[in-house]
Each structure stands twice: as structure tokens, then as C-alpha cells.
Coordinates of C-alpha atoms in Angstrom, one line a residue:
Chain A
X1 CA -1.8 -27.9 69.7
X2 CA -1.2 -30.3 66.7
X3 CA -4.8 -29.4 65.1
X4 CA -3.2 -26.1 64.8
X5 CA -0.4 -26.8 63.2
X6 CA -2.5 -28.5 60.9
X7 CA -5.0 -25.8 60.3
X8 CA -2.1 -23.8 59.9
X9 CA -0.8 -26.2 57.0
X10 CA -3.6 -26.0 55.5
X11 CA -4.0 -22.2 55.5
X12 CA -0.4 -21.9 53.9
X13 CA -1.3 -24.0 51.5
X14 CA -4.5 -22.4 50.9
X15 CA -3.0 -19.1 50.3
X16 CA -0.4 -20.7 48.1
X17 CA -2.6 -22.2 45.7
X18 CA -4.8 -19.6 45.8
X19 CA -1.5 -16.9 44.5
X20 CA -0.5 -19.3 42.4
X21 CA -4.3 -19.3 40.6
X22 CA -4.7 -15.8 40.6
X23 CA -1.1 -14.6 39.2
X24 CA -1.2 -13.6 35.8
X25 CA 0.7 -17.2 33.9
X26 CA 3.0 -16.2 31.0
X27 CA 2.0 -18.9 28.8
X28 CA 0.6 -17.7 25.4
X29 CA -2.7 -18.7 25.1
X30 CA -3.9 -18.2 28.2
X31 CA -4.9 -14.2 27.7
X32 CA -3.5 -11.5 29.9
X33 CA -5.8 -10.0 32.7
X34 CA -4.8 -6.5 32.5
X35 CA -3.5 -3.9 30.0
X36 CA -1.0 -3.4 28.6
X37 CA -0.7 -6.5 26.4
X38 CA 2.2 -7.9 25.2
X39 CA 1.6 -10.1 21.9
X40 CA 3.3 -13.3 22.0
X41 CA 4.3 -12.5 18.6
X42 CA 5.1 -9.6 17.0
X43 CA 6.3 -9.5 13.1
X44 CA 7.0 -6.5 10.7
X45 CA 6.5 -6.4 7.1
X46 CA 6.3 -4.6 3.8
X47 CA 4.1 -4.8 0.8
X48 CA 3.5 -3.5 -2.2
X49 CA 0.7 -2.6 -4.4
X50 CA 0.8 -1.7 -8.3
X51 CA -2.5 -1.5 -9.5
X52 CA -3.4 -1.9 -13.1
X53 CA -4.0 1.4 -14.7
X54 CA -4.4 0.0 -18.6
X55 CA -0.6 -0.1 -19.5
X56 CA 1.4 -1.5 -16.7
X57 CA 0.2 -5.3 -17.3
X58 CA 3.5 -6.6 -16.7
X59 CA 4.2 -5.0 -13.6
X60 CA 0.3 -4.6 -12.2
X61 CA -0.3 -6.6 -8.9
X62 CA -4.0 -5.5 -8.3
X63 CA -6.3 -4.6 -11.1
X64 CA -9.9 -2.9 -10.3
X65 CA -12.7 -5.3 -10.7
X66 CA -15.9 -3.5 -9.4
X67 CA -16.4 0.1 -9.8
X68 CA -19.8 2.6 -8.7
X69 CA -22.3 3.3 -11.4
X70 CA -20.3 6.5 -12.1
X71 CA -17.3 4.9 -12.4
X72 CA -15.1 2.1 -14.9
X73 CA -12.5 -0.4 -13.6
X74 CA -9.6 1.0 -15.3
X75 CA -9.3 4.8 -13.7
X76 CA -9.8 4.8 -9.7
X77 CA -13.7 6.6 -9.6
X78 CA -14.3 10.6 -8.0
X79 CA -15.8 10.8 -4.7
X80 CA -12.8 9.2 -3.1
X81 CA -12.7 6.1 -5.2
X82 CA -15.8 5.5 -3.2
X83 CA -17.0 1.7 -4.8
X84 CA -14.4 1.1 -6.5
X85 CA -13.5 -3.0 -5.6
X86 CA -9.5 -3.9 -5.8
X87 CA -8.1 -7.3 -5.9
X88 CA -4.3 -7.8 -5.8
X89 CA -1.7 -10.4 -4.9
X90 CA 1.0 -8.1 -3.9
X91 CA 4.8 -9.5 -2.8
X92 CA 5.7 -9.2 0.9
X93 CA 8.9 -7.6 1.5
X94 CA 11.4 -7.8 5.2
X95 CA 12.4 -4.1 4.2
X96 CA 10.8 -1.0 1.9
X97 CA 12.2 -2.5 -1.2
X98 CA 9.9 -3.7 -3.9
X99 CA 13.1 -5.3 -5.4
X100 CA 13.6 -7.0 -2.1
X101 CA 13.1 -10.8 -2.2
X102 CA 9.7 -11.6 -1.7
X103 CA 8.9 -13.7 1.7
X104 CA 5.1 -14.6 0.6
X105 CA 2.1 -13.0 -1.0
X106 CA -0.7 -10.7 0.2
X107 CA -3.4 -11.6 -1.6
X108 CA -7.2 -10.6 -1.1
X109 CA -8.8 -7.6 -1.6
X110 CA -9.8 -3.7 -0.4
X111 CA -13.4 -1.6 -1.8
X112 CA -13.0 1.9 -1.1
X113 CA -16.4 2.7 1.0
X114 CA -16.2 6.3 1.6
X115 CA -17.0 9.1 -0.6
X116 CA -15.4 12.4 1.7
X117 CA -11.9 10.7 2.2
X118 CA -10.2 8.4 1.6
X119 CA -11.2 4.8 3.6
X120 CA -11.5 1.6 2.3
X121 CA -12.5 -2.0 3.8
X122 CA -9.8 -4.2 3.5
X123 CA -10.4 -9.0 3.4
X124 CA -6.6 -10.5 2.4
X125 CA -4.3 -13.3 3.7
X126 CA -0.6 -13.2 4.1
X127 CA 1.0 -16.1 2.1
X128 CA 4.0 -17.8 3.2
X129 CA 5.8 -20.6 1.9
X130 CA 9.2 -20.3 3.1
X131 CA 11.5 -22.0 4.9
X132 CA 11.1 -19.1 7.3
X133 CA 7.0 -19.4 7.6
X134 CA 5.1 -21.5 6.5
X135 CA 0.8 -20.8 6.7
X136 CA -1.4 -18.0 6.5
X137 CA -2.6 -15.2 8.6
X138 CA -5.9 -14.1 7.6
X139 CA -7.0 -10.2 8.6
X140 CA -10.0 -7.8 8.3
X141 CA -11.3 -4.2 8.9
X142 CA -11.4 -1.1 8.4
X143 CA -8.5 1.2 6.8
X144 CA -9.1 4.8 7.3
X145 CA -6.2 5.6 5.0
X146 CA -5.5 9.1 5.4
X147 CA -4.6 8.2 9.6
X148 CA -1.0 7.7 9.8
X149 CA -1.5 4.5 11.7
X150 CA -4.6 2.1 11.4
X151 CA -5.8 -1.1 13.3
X152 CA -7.0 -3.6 11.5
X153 CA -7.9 -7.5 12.9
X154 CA -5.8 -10.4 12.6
X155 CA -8.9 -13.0 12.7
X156 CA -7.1 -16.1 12.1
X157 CA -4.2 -18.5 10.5
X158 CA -3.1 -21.4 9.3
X159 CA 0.3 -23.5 9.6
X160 CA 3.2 -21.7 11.8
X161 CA 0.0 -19.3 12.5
X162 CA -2.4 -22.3 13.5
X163 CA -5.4 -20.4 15.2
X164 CA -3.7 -16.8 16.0
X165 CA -5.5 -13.6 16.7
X166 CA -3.8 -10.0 17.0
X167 CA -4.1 -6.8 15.4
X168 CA -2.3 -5.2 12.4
X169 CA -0.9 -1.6 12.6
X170 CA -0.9 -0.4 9.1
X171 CA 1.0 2.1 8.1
X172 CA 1.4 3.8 4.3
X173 CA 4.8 4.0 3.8
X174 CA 5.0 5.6 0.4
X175 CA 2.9 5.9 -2.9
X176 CA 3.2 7.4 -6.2
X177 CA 0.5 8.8 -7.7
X178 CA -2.3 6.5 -8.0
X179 CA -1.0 3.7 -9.2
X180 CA 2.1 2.3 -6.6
X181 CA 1.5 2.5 -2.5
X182 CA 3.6 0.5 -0.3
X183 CA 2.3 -0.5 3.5
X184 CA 4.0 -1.5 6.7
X185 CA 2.4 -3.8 8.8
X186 CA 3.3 -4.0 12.0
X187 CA 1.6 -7.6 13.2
X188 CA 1.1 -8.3 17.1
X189 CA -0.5 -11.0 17.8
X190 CA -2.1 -12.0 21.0
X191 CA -3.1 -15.4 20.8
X192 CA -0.6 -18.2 19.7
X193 CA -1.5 -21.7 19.8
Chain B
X1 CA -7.9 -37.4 67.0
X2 CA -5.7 -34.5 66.2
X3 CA -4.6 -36.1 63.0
X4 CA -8.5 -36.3 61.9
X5 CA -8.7 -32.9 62.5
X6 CA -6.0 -31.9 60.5
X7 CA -7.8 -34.1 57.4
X8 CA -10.9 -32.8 58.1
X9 CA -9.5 -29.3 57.8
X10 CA -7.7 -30.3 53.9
X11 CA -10.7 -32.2 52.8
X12 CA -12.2 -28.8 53.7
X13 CA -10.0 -27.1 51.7
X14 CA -9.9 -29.3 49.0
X15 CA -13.7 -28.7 48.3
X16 CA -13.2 -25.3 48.7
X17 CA -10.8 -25.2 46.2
X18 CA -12.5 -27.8 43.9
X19 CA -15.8 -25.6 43.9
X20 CA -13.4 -22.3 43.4
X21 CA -12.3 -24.1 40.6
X22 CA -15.4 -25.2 38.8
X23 CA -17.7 -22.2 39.5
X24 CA -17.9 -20.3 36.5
X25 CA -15.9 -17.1 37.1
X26 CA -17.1 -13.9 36.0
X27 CA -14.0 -12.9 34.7
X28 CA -14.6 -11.8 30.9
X29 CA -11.7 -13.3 29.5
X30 CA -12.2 -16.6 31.0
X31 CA -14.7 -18.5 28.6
X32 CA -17.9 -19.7 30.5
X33 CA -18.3 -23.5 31.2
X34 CA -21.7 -24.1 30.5
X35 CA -24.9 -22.3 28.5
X36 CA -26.3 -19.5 28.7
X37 CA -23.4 -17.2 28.1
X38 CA -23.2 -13.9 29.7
X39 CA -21.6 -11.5 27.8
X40 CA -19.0 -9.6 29.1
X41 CA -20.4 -6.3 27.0
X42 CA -23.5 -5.5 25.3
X43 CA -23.9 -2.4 23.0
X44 CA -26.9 -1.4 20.6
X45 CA -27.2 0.3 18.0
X46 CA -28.8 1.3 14.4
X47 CA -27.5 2.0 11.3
X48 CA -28.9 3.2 8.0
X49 CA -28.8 1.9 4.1
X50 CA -29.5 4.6 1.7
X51 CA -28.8 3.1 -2.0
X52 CA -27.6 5.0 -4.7
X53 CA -30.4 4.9 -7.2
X54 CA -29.2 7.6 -10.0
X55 CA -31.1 9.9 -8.3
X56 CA -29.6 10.2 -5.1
X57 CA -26.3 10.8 -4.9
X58 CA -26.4 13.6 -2.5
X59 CA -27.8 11.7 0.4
X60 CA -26.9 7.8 -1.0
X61 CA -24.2 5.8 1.7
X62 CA -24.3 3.1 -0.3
X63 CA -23.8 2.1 -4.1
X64 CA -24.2 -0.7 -6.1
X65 CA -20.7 -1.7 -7.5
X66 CA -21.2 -5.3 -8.9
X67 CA -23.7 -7.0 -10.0
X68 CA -24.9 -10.3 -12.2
X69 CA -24.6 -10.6 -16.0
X70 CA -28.2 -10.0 -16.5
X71 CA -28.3 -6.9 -14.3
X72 CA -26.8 -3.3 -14.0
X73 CA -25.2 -1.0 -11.0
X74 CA -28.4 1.3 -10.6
X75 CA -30.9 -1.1 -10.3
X76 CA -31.2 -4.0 -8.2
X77 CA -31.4 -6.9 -9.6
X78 CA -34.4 -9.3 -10.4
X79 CA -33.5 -13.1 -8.9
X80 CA -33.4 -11.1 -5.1
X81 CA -30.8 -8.7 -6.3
X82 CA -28.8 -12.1 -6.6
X83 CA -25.3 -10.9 -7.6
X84 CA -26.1 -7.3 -6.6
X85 CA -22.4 -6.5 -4.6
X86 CA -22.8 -3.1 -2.7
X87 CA -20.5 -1.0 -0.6
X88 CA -21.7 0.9 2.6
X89 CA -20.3 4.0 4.9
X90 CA -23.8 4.3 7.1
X91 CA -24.4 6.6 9.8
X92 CA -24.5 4.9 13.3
X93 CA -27.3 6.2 15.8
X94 CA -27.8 5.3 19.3
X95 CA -31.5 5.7 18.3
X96 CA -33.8 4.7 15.6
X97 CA -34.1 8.2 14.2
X98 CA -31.9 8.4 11.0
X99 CA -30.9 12.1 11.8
X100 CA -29.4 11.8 15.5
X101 CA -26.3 12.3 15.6
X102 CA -24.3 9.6 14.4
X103 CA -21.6 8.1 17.3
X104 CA -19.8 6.0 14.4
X105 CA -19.9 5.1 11.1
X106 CA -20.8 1.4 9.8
X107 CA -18.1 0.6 6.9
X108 CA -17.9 -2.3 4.2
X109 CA -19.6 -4.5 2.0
X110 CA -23.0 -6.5 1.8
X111 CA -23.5 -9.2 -1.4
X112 CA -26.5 -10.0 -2.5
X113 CA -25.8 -14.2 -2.7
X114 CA -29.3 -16.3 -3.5
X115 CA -31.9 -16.4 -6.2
X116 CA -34.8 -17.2 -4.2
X117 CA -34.9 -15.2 -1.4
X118 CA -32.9 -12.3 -0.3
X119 CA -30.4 -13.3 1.8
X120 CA -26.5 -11.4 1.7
X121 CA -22.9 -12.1 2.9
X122 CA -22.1 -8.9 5.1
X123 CA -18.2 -8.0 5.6
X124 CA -17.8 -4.8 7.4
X125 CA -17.0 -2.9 10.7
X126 CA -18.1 -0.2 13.0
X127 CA -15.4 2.7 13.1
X128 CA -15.9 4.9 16.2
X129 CA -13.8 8.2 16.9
X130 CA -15.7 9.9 19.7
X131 CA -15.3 10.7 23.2
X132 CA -17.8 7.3 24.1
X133 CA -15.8 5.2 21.7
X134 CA -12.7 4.6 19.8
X135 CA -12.2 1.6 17.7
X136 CA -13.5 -0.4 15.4
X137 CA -15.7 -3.5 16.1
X138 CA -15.9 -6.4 12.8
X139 CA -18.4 -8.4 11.8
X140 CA -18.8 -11.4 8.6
X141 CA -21.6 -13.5 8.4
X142 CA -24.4 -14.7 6.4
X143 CA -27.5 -12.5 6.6
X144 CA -31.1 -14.5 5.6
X145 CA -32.5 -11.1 5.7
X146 CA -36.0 -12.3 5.5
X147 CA -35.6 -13.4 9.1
X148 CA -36.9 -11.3 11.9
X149 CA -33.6 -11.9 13.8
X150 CA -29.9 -13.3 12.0
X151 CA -26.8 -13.8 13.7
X152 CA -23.5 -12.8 12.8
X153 CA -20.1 -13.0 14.2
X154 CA -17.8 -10.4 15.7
X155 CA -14.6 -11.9 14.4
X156 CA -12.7 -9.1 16.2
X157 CA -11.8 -5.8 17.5
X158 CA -9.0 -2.9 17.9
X159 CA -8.8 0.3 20.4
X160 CA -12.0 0.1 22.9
X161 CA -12.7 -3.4 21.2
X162 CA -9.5 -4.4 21.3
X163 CA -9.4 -8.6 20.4
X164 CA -13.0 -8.8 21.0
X165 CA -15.4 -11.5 20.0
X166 CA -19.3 -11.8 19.9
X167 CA -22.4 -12.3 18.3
X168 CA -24.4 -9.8 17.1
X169 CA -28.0 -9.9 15.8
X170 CA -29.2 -7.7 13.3
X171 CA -32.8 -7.0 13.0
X172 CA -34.6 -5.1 10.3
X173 CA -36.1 -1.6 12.3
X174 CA -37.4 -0.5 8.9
X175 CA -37.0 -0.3 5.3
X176 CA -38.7 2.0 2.1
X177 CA -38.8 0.6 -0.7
X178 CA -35.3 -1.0 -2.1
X179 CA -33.9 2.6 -1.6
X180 CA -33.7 3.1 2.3
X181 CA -33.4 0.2 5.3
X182 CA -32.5 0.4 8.6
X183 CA -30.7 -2.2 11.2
X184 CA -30.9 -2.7 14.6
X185 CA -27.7 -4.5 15.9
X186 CA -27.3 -5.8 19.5
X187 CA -23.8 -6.5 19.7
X188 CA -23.1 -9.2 22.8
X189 CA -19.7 -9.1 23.2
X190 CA -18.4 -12.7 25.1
X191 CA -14.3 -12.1 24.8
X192 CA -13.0 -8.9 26.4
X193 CA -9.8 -7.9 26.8
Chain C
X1 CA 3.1 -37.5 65.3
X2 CA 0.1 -36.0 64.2
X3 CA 1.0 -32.6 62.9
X4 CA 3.0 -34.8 60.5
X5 CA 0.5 -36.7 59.5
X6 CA -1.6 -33.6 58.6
X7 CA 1.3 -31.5 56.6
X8 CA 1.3 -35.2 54.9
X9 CA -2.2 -34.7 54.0
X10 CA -1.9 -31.1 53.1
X11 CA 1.3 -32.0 50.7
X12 CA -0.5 -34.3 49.3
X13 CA -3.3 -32.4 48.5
X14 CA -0.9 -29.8 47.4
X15 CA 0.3 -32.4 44.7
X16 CA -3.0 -33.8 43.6
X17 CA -4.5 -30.2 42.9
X18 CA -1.3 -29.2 41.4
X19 CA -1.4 -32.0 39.3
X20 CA -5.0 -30.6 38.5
X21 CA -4.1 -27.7 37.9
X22 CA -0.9 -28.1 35.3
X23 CA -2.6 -31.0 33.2
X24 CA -4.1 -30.4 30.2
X25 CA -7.7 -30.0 30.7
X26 CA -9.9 -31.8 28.3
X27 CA -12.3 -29.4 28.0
X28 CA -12.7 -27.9 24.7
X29 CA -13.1 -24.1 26.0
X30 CA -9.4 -24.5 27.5
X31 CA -7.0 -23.9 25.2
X32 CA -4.6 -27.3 24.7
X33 CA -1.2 -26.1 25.8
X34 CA 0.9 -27.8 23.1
X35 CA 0.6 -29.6 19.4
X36 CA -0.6 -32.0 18.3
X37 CA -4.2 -29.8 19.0
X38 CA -7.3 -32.3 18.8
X39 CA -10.3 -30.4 17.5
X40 CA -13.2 -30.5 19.8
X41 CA -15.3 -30.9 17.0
X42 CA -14.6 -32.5 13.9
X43 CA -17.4 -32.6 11.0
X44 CA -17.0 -33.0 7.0
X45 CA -18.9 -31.6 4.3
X46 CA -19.3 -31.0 0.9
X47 CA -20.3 -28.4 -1.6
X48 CA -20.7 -27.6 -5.4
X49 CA -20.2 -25.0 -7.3
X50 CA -22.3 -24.5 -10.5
X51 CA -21.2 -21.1 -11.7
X52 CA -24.1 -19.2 -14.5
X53 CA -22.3 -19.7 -17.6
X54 CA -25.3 -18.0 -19.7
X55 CA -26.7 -20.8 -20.4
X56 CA -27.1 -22.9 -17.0
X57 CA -29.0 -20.3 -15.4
X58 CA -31.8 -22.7 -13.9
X59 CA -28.8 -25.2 -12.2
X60 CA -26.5 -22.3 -11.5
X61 CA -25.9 -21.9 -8.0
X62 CA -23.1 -19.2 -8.6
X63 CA -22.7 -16.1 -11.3
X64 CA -19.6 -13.7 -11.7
X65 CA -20.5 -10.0 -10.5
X66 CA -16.7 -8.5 -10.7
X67 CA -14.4 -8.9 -13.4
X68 CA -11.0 -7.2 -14.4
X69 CA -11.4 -4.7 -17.7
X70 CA -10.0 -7.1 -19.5
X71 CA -12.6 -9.6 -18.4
X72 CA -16.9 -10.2 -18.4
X73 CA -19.2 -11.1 -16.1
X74 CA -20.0 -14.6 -18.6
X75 CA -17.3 -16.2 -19.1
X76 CA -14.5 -16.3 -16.2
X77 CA -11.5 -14.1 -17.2
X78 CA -7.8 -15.5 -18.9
X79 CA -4.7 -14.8 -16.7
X80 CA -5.8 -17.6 -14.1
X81 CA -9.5 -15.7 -14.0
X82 CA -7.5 -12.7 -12.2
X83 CA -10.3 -9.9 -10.7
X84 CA -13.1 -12.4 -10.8
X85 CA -15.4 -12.2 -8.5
X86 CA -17.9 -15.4 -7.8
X87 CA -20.9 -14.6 -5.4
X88 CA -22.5 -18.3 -4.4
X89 CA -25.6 -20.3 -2.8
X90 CA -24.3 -23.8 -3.0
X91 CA -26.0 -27.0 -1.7
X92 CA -23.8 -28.5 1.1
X93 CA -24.5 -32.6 1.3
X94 CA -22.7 -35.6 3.8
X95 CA -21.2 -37.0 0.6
X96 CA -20.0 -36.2 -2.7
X97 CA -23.3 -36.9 -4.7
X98 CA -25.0 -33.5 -6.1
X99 CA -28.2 -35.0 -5.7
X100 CA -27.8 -35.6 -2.2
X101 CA -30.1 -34.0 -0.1
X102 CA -29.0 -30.4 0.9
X103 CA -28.1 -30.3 4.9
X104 CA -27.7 -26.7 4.3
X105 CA -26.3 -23.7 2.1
X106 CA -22.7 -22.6 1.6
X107 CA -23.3 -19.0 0.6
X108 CA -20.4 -16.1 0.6
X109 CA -17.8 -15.2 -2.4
X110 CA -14.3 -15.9 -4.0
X111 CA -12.3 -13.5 -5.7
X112 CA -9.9 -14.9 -7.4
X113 CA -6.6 -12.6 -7.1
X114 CA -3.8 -14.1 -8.8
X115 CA -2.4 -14.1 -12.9
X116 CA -0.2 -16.7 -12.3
X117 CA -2.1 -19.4 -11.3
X118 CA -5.3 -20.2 -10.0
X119 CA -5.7 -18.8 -6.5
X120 CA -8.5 -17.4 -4.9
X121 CA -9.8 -15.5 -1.6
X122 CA -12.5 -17.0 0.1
X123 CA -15.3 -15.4 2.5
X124 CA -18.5 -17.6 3.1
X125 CA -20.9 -19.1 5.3
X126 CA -22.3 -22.6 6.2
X127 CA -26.2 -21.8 7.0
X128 CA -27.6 -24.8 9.0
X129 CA -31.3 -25.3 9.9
X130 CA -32.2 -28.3 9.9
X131 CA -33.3 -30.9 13.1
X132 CA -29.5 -31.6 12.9
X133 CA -27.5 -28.5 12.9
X134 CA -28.8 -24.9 13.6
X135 CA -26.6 -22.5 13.2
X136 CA -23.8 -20.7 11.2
X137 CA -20.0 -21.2 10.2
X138 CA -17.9 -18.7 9.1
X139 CA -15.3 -18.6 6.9
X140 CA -12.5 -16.8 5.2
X141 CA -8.8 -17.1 4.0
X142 CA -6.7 -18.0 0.6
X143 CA -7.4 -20.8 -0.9
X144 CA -4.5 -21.6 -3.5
X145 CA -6.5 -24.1 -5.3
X146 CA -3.4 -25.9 -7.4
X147 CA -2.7 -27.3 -3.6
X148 CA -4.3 -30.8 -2.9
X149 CA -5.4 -29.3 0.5
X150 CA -5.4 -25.9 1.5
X151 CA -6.1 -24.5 5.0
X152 CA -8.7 -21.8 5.9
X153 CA -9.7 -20.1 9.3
X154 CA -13.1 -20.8 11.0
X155 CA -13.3 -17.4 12.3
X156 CA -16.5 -17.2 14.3
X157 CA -20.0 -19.0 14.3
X158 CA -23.8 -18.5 15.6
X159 CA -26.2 -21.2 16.5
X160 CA -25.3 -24.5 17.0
X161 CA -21.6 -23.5 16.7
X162 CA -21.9 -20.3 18.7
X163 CA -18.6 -18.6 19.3
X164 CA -16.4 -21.3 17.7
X165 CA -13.1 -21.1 15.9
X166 CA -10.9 -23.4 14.1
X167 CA -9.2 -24.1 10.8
X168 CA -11.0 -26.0 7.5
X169 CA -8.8 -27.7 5.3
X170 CA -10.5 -27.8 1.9
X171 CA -10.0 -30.2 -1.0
X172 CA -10.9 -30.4 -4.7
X173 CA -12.9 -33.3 -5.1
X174 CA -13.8 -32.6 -8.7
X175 CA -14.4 -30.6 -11.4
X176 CA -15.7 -30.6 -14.3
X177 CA -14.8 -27.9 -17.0
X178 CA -15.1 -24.4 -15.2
X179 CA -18.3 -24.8 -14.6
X180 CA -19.2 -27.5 -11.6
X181 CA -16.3 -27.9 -8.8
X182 CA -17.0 -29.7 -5.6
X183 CA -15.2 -29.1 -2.5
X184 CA -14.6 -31.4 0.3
X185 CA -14.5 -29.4 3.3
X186 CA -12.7 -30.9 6.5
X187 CA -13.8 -28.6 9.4
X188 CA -12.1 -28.8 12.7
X189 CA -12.9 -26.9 15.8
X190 CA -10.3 -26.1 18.3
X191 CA -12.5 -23.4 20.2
X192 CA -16.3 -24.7 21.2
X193 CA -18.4 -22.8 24.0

């Protein structure tokens, strides 16, 4: 019955490839079948916004460069701040501390699009040039500020980041007034290259 | 010929495992081999523009906020509103009919970015919090509006959408004036998670 | 011996599709599993940048629509043009000459968001339609433009480049005053469908 054994052989082997095409492979980049995910990544950090409010030059990160017609770029407009467009280049912290050493920059931008509450749209990099990191990760989205917790989309990066995709929990982990806010961001990401 | 058999029965098996291979599997997160791509999702749905035009304001989405040195923020521009930066939070429908009830709202920025035609850079995302969807979907991408159809990208995704990527082709359903417009988006989705 | 011979041919086959299965496929969809990445797609461009200076406005292919209160919409802002925003429609051509002809428009903004030194944040297009590329290329990240090269993401495309991702290092190729730069634009695919 050597045909058999053969068949048999083959069957086995069969069944073994097949497992070993259809189990879920750890590596990184290939991208996981079923939820939950696990990011092959995952980084915390802080930054920290001052925006320019006509007498805090020295310290302003962010300054108002677009405002609505009922509005100027030096006061934050009514209606939510609804139109008003913010650029900043804010130092990334490991902990809550804005006296912390900085590990990068965030630098890009957020336009408040929501006159009821208070939601902006938010376009920035995170800047490193340490001996820790070195690259960019580059995110978008939505920021629906007054949630504790917020996605946004890691859509891409550069250097130790090379071609990553996640998503970004935001979360605002103080402010004063209207001038300081300071955000955690709690980075997974799901692709790494 | 025992042996023969027993070859017979691998080379079987080896084409069987070859085609299993190559055959494009249906899988969503597997990336098809060849064109046309199926996506693995397909949603539609319109949103709607109403400008902020000084007169407006109670029913206006939409403001301008920047706009060219020889222009203002009530007005569009001359030049094809060249310049003309405005920020959106539009009602999403499921139908054409600006006062269904809106399943999401459509967040961000469009910007206004040739002389000669209109055509506009569109940064934004759709935010959905309802019992059908929850998530937000982004999109970038250049929009030569004076096409019937234009293509832009879904660069990513969080919550239902979570990592997702796509095209999605907006389509100009109607428009009054350079007050109201509305889009028709078909969003194929080809990376699901 | 012939059951022998036939778990020879079934190991074998077991090594030759195993050996199929763990090398690095070549084909671009499939992720490469470890650096150095070769792009599947490799192209170079460049654009220029004539920004409206209030007196260029027939050449102009660029105007500032945002600027900091300290700032105009003429004349680009001191503090390493902080808060200025640039909306563009520039000619993209296969070498460095201007007068080149156009093989398609680089249309988007920059803001630039730094006091210190000349830094911007980039979100733009490449529009294609022509008999040799159809199609869109998105873009956006930091470009620190002191750096001899700096790396942005390809974060999604339409067309021709449907679905693609990758990074594009840019370079200064020249500049004249602050009213013409060129940029070299190195573009390098990692994900084509």
C-alpha cells in the first residue's frame, strides 16, 4: 500500500502548509486578520501649545494666522473659535512638564471648524532629531475637543518612522484659559516597515 | 509504479497549492494582484456647503477665513476665488435632500489654489457618532472641481474606519450660486481592517 | 522503497514552497520584510514657486492668504515668515528649466510654522493628465527647509498611482530672493497596486 503512504504524505503536508498559510504571522507589516490589534509600536507623548495672544511673544508657540470675517488673529473669534486657523511649533515633552527637555517639535497646524463646540481639524508632524528618534510621523483628522479621548490618523513618516500608519489618541491634559493647552498623545501604530 | 503515484499525487498538490497561492484572495486586507480592484467597502454619501456671505450666518457651515491680497473674507475672490481658504462643518445625508437627517458631519478645510479655473486642495474628515457609524473617515487631495468626477484619497481611518484606505470620488450633485453646493462622495474603501 | 521515494518528493516539495513562501516576494504590493526597502516606483520632478509679491501677479503661481498679526498678505512675514500661509498652482517639469514644458501642476499649501528658522508644513498634490501620467500624488509632512534634503510622506494617490504610498525627499534646487524657489522632488514608492 505504498501509494498510500504517499498520498498520505502528501495530505500531511498539505494540511501543514495549508496551517502554516492561514495562521495569523507576527511579523509587523504583514496586518492582523482579526480584532483586536496590537500596534507594533506604541509611544506616549506630551506637547504643549502657547498661543500668541499680543503680549507673550517670547513665550508664544502658535500664533493665529487666519480668522472668520467676524473675527481678528490676535483674540480666538465667538462661535467656538469657529474659522479661526492656528499654526504652532510646539516642544514635545516624555512627561507633563513644559520645562521638560524637549525630545522634537510638533509643528503644523489646527482651524477650529465648528461653531456649537468646540472641534477643530488638525495637519502637523512630529519632529525628532535625537539620538532617541530620528524622522517624522505625519498625522491628520478630526479633534472633537471637548471628548476626553480623540482618534486622529497617523498617515505616514519618515526616518525611524519610514512608511508607518497608526492612530493617535489625543487627550487634553490641561489648559489655562485660552492661551496654554497641553495634549497627550498616545501613538499606536499598526504598520512598521 | 507506486513511486509515480506518490509524484503524481505532490505534483498534484503542488499546483494546488501554487494556484491557492496566486489566486487573488478576497480577504480585504490582503492587497489585490492585478486591476480592477474590488473594494472591500463602499459607502455614499452627500454633504452640503453653505458659505458665509454676511448675510447668512444663521444657516452658513462654512466661512471664508483666508484669502488673497486683493480679496476679502465675505466675498469670494475674482481669479476663481484663487486664495480664498474656507473652513467647513457640513451636514452629511444619506440622500440628496439637504434637510434629511444628517448621519455625520463633514469637518475641515477646502483652498481655493488656481487662477484660471476653480480647482481646490480639500483636507478634511467625516466624523460619525450614530448607531450606523462611529468614526471618522479622512480624506486630502486635489479637487479640479470643474470635473464631473475627481478623485481623492482616503489617507485613513479610526473607530468603524479604523486604518482604512481608499479612493473616493466626489461629484458635484448641485450648487446655487457661490453661496450653496452640494457633493456626492462614493467612498471605495480597498484596505480594511 | 517507494514510499521513500515519495515522502522524498513530498519533503522536497515541502522545502521548495517553503522556500516560496519565506523569500521576499518581489512584488511591489508585498511589503519587503527588511531595509534597505527598494521603491517600486521611483520618478523625479521638479517645481517652482513664484509667490505674488504685488507686483508679479501675471507670473505668480503662488500668493500668501494667512499671515500672523504682526504680518500681511504682500510681503512674507519677519521671524522666519512664522504664520504664513502660501496657497500654490505650480508648473512641475522633468528638469530644472522654468520654461520647460509643464507635465503637470503641483497645487496644495505651506504654512510656514516656525520663528526660528525657516520651516514649513507642506500639504499638496501632483495633478497629472497628460498621455504620460494620469493621475494624482498626494502629499504632506514638515519640510525644514535649512536641511539639504528633507523627507515627506506620499500618503495616498488616484489615477495612475492609485492607492500608492511612499516617502518624497525634497531638495532646494534654487532660489532666488523670496520670490522664485524650485524644488527637486525625489518621489519613491514603496506601496503600488
Amino acid at each position: 500500500m505504498e501509494p498510500n503512504k504517499g498520498l498520505v504524505s502528501a495530505l500531511f503536508l498539505f494540511f501543514l502548509l495549508h496551517a502554516t498559510m492561514a495562521s495569523p504571522t507576527p511579523k509587523p507589516h504583514i496586518k492582523p486578520r482579526s480584532p483586536p490589534h496590537h500596534p507594533c509600536r506604541h509611544l506616549t507623548f506630551y506637547f504643549h501649545d502657547i498661543i500668541f495672544n499680543g503680549k507673550n511673544s517670547k513665550n508664544a508657540t502658535a500664533a493665529i494666522v487666519g480668522s472668520p470675517p467676524w473675527g481678528n488673529r490676535t483674540i480666538l473669534a465667538g462661535q467656538s473659535h469657529f474659522g479661526n486657523l492656528v499654526v504652532f511649533d510646539d516642544p514635545i515633552t516624555l512627561d507633563n512638564n513644559l520645562h521638560s527637555a524637549p525630545v522634537g517639535r510638533a509643528q503644523g497646524f489646527y482651524i477650529y471648524d465648528r461653531k456649537d463646540i468646540f472641534t477643530a481639524w488638525l495637519g502637523f508632524s512630529f519632529v525628532f532629531n535625537s539620538t532617541q528618534h530620528r524622522g517624522s510621523i505625519n498625522f491628520a483628522g478630526a479633534d472633537p475637543l471637548m471628548n476626553k479621548t480623540r482618534d486622529i490618523s497617523v498617515i505616514g513618516g519618515t526616518g525611524d518612522f519610514f512608511m508607518t500608519r497608526g492612530v493617535a489618541t489625543l487627550e487634553t491634559d490641561a489648559f489655562e484659559g485660552e492661551v496654554y493647552f497641553r495634549l497627550r498623545v498616545d501613538i499606536k501604530l499598526y504598520e512598521c516597515w
